[in-house]
């Protein structure tokens, strides 16, 4: 049985232990959303969880590697048991090659892409309880993060602003769009 009321907004953010995901988690927690921090490294997840709680947010870490279907199933089960529902899924986790460059092989990209699909197909149908489900794609801009060797010119908070804005949309908000800092971006 869930300890959370159906009206409490619950958001799962992958890769929320650092970078844009962490900034989005901080902002959503500050706005009163319960944040589930999805991270591959349990220690980093617990550290992020503790930091958000120290700032007054309601945060909970789950182990979640978007390239591993089993961790998506486990995370979905934990969310269902603890919260009873999920309102927002932000698939933010990044994946790079060991040399910090973007994946160059089809296998690397396919692994990330199929991992995201596994996450969405595992989490969405079994955990989201109040359709309609809205799907948006965001462009946070060129953000200073580890994935680009900190060469971006935007802060993680600036990059997270788009994620937070989309996460706060109501059920009558847009769906199927691509959004950036200034609104809708042409496909």
Short mmCIF file of C-alpha atoms in Angstrom, two decimals:
data_model
loop_
_atom_site.label_atom_id
_atom_site.label_comp_id
_atom_site.label_asym_id
_atom_site.label_seq_id
_atom_site.Cartn_x
_atom_site.Cartn_y
_atom_site.Cartn_z
CA UNK A 1 0.00 0.00 0.00
CA UNK A 2 1.29 3.42 -0.94
CA UNK A 3 2.17 6.00 1.69
CA UNK A 4 1.59 8.75 -0.88
CA UNK A 5 -1.74 10.32 -1.80
CA UNK A 6 -2.84 10.11 -5.41
CA UNK A 7 -2.68 13.91 -5.65
CA UNK A 8 1.03 14.07 -4.73
CA UNK A 9 3.01 14.53 -7.95
CA UNK A 10 5.74 11.89 -8.35
CA UNK A 11 8.57 12.32 -10.90
CA UNK A 12 11.24 9.80 -11.87
CA UNK A 13 14.35 11.36 -13.36
CA UNK A 14 17.06 9.11 -14.80
CA UNK A 15 20.62 10.36 -14.38
CA UNK A 16 19.47 12.65 -11.57
CA UNK A 17 22.58 12.27 -9.44
CA UNK A 18 24.45 14.97 -11.40
CA UNK A 19 24.26 17.48 -14.22
CA UNK A 20 20.97 18.49 -15.83
CA UNK A 21 19.07 15.66 -14.12
CA UNK A 22 20.26 16.75 -10.68
CA UNK A 23 19.34 20.38 -11.39
CA UNK A 24 15.86 19.31 -12.57
CA UNK A 25 15.45 17.15 -9.45
CA UNK A 26 16.44 20.07 -7.21
CA UNK A 27 13.99 22.44 -8.89
CA UNK A 28 11.08 19.99 -8.97
CA UNK A 29 11.67 19.05 -5.31
CA UNK A 30 11.72 22.76 -4.40
CA UNK A 31 8.35 23.10 -6.17
CA UNK A 32 6.86 20.30 -4.05
CA UNK A 33 7.18 17.34 -6.39
CA UNK A 34 8.35 14.04 -4.91
CA UNK A 35 11.47 13.16 -6.90
CA UNK A 36 12.69 9.63 -7.57
CA UNK A 37 16.38 9.77 -8.46
CA UNK A 38 17.28 7.08 -10.98
CA UNK A 39 21.00 6.35 -11.02
CA UNK A 40 23.34 3.48 -11.87
CA UNK A 41 25.50 4.07 -8.79
CA UNK A 42 23.62 3.53 -5.51
CA UNK A 43 26.09 5.65 -3.51
CA UNK A 44 25.69 8.63 -5.84
CA UNK A 45 21.93 8.21 -5.73
CA UNK A 46 21.94 8.18 -1.94
CA UNK A 47 24.16 11.30 -1.86
CA UNK A 48 21.81 13.16 -4.22
CA UNK A 49 18.80 11.94 -2.23
CA UNK A 50 20.36 13.19 1.03
CA UNK A 51 21.25 16.58 -0.47
CA UNK A 52 17.71 17.17 -1.75
CA UNK A 53 16.23 16.10 1.57
CA UNK A 54 18.64 18.43 3.44
CA UNK A 55 17.20 21.27 1.33
CA UNK A 56 13.67 20.28 2.35
CA UNK A 57 12.75 18.21 -0.71
CA UNK A 58 11.11 14.82 -0.82
CA UNK A 59 13.59 12.61 -2.72
CA UNK A 60 14.19 8.88 -3.02
CA UNK A 61 16.94 7.07 -4.92
CA UNK A 62 16.46 3.92 -7.01
CA UNK A 63 19.09 1.97 -8.89
CA UNK A 64 18.30 2.34 -12.57
CA UNK A 65 20.57 1.74 -15.54
CA UNK A 66 18.59 2.63 -18.67
CA UNK A 67 20.60 0.10 -20.67
CA UNK A 68 19.50 -2.77 -18.40
CA UNK A 69 15.85 -3.85 -18.63
CA UNK A 70 16.04 -5.70 -15.28
CA UNK A 71 16.80 -2.48 -13.38
CA UNK A 72 13.85 -0.76 -15.10
CA UNK A 73 11.55 -3.58 -13.94
CA UNK A 74 12.91 -3.35 -10.39
CA UNK A 75 12.57 0.44 -10.32
CA UNK A 76 8.99 0.19 -11.65
CA UNK A 77 8.14 -2.28 -8.88
CA UNK A 78 9.70 -0.05 -6.20
CA UNK A 79 7.83 3.02 -7.46
CA UNK A 80 4.54 1.13 -7.62
CA UNK A 81 4.99 -0.24 -4.09
CA UNK A 82 6.16 2.99 -2.47
CA UNK A 83 4.17 5.64 -4.32
CA UNK A 84 1.34 3.83 -6.09
CA UNK A 85 1.70 6.00 -9.18
CA UNK A 86 4.09 7.99 -11.33
CA UNK A 87 3.15 11.29 -12.95
CA UNK A 88 6.35 12.32 -14.72
CA UNK A 89 9.14 10.31 -16.34
CA UNK A 90 12.18 12.31 -17.39
CA UNK A 91 14.55 10.06 -19.34
CA UNK A 92 17.63 12.22 -18.89
CA UNK A 93 20.45 9.69 -18.43
CA UNK A 94 23.35 10.18 -20.80
CA UNK A 95 25.64 7.51 -22.13
CA UNK A 96 29.11 8.10 -23.51
CA UNK A 97 32.06 6.05 -24.58
CA UNK A 98 34.98 5.69 -22.13
CA UNK A 99 36.87 8.51 -23.85
CA UNK A 100 33.93 10.86 -23.07
CA UNK A 101 33.02 11.23 -26.71
CA UNK A 102 29.52 10.63 -27.94
CA UNK A 103 28.86 7.04 -28.99
CA UNK A 104 30.18 6.44 -32.51
CA UNK A 105 29.03 2.89 -33.17
CA UNK A 106 25.49 1.80 -33.96
CA UNK A 107 25.73 -0.65 -31.07
CA UNK A 108 26.36 2.13 -28.53
CA UNK A 109 23.51 4.26 -29.78
CA UNK A 110 21.20 1.28 -30.12
CA UNK A 111 21.99 0.24 -26.56
CA UNK A 112 21.02 3.69 -25.24
CA UNK A 113 17.98 3.88 -27.48
CA UNK A 114 16.75 0.38 -26.63
CA UNK A 115 17.44 1.09 -22.95
CA UNK A 116 15.24 4.16 -23.09
CA UNK A 117 12.52 2.18 -24.84
CA UNK A 118 12.78 -0.54 -22.17
CA UNK A 119 12.44 2.12 -19.50
CA UNK A 120 9.40 3.73 -21.08
CA UNK A 121 7.64 0.46 -21.86
CA UNK A 122 8.35 -0.92 -18.39
CA UNK A 123 7.54 2.17 -16.35
CA UNK A 124 4.67 3.79 -18.26
CA UNK A 125 1.98 1.12 -18.62
CA UNK A 126 2.45 -0.42 -15.22
CA UNK A 127 2.96 2.61 -13.05
CA UNK A 128 1.25 5.64 -14.55
CA UNK A 129 -2.29 5.62 -13.28
CA UNK A 130 -3.82 8.74 -14.72
CA UNK A 131 -3.79 8.98 -18.52
CA UNK A 132 -3.44 10.74 -20.81
CA UNK A 133 0.29 10.32 -21.08
CA UNK A 134 2.09 13.25 -22.65
CA UNK A 135 5.33 12.75 -24.51
CA UNK A 136 7.67 15.64 -25.18
CA UNK A 137 11.26 15.81 -26.30
CA UNK A 138 13.43 18.60 -24.97
CA UNK A 139 16.51 20.43 -26.13
CA UNK A 140 18.22 21.83 -23.04
CA UNK A 141 20.78 23.69 -25.14
CA UNK A 142 24.57 23.42 -24.98
CA UNK A 143 24.94 22.82 -21.26
CA UNK A 144 28.23 22.63 -19.35
CA UNK A 145 28.25 18.95 -18.30
CA UNK A 146 30.60 15.99 -18.13
CA UNK A 147 29.13 14.54 -21.34
CA UNK A 148 30.68 17.41 -23.38
CA UNK A 149 33.80 17.72 -21.24
CA UNK A 150 32.33 20.86 -19.63
CA UNK A 151 32.54 22.89 -22.83
CA UNK A 152 28.92 24.11 -22.80
CA UNK A 153 27.99 27.72 -22.13
CA UNK A 154 24.72 27.16 -20.23
CA UNK A 155 24.54 26.13 -16.57
CA UNK A 156 22.84 22.89 -15.60
CA UNK A 157 20.07 24.97 -14.00
CA UNK A 158 19.46 26.73 -17.33
CA UNK A 159 19.38 23.38 -19.14
CA UNK A 160 17.03 21.89 -16.55
CA UNK A 161 14.55 24.76 -16.93
CA UNK A 162 13.09 23.16 -20.07
CA UNK A 163 12.69 19.79 -18.31
CA UNK A 164 11.01 21.40 -15.32
CA UNK A 165 8.65 23.43 -17.49
CA UNK A 166 7.57 20.28 -19.36
CA UNK A 167 7.25 18.29 -16.12
CA UNK A 168 4.90 20.91 -14.67
CA UNK A 169 2.47 20.82 -17.62
CA UNK A 170 -1.08 19.82 -16.80
CA UNK A 171 -3.08 17.07 -18.45
CA UNK A 172 -4.29 19.53 -21.07
CA UNK A 173 -0.71 20.43 -22.09
CA UNK A 174 0.81 19.68 -25.48
CA UNK A 175 2.07 16.25 -26.45
CA UNK A 176 4.33 14.93 -29.19
CA UNK A 177 6.39 18.10 -29.41
CA UNK A 178 10.04 19.07 -29.37
CA UNK A 179 10.71 21.95 -26.98
CA UNK A 180 13.64 24.22 -26.19
CA UNK A 181 14.20 27.24 -24.02
CA UNK A 182 12.10 29.45 -26.28
CA UNK A 183 9.22 26.99 -26.77
CA UNK A 184 8.43 24.66 -29.63
CA UNK A 185 11.34 23.63 -31.88
CA UNK A 186 10.69 22.44 -35.46
CA UNK A 187 11.43 18.74 -36.02
#
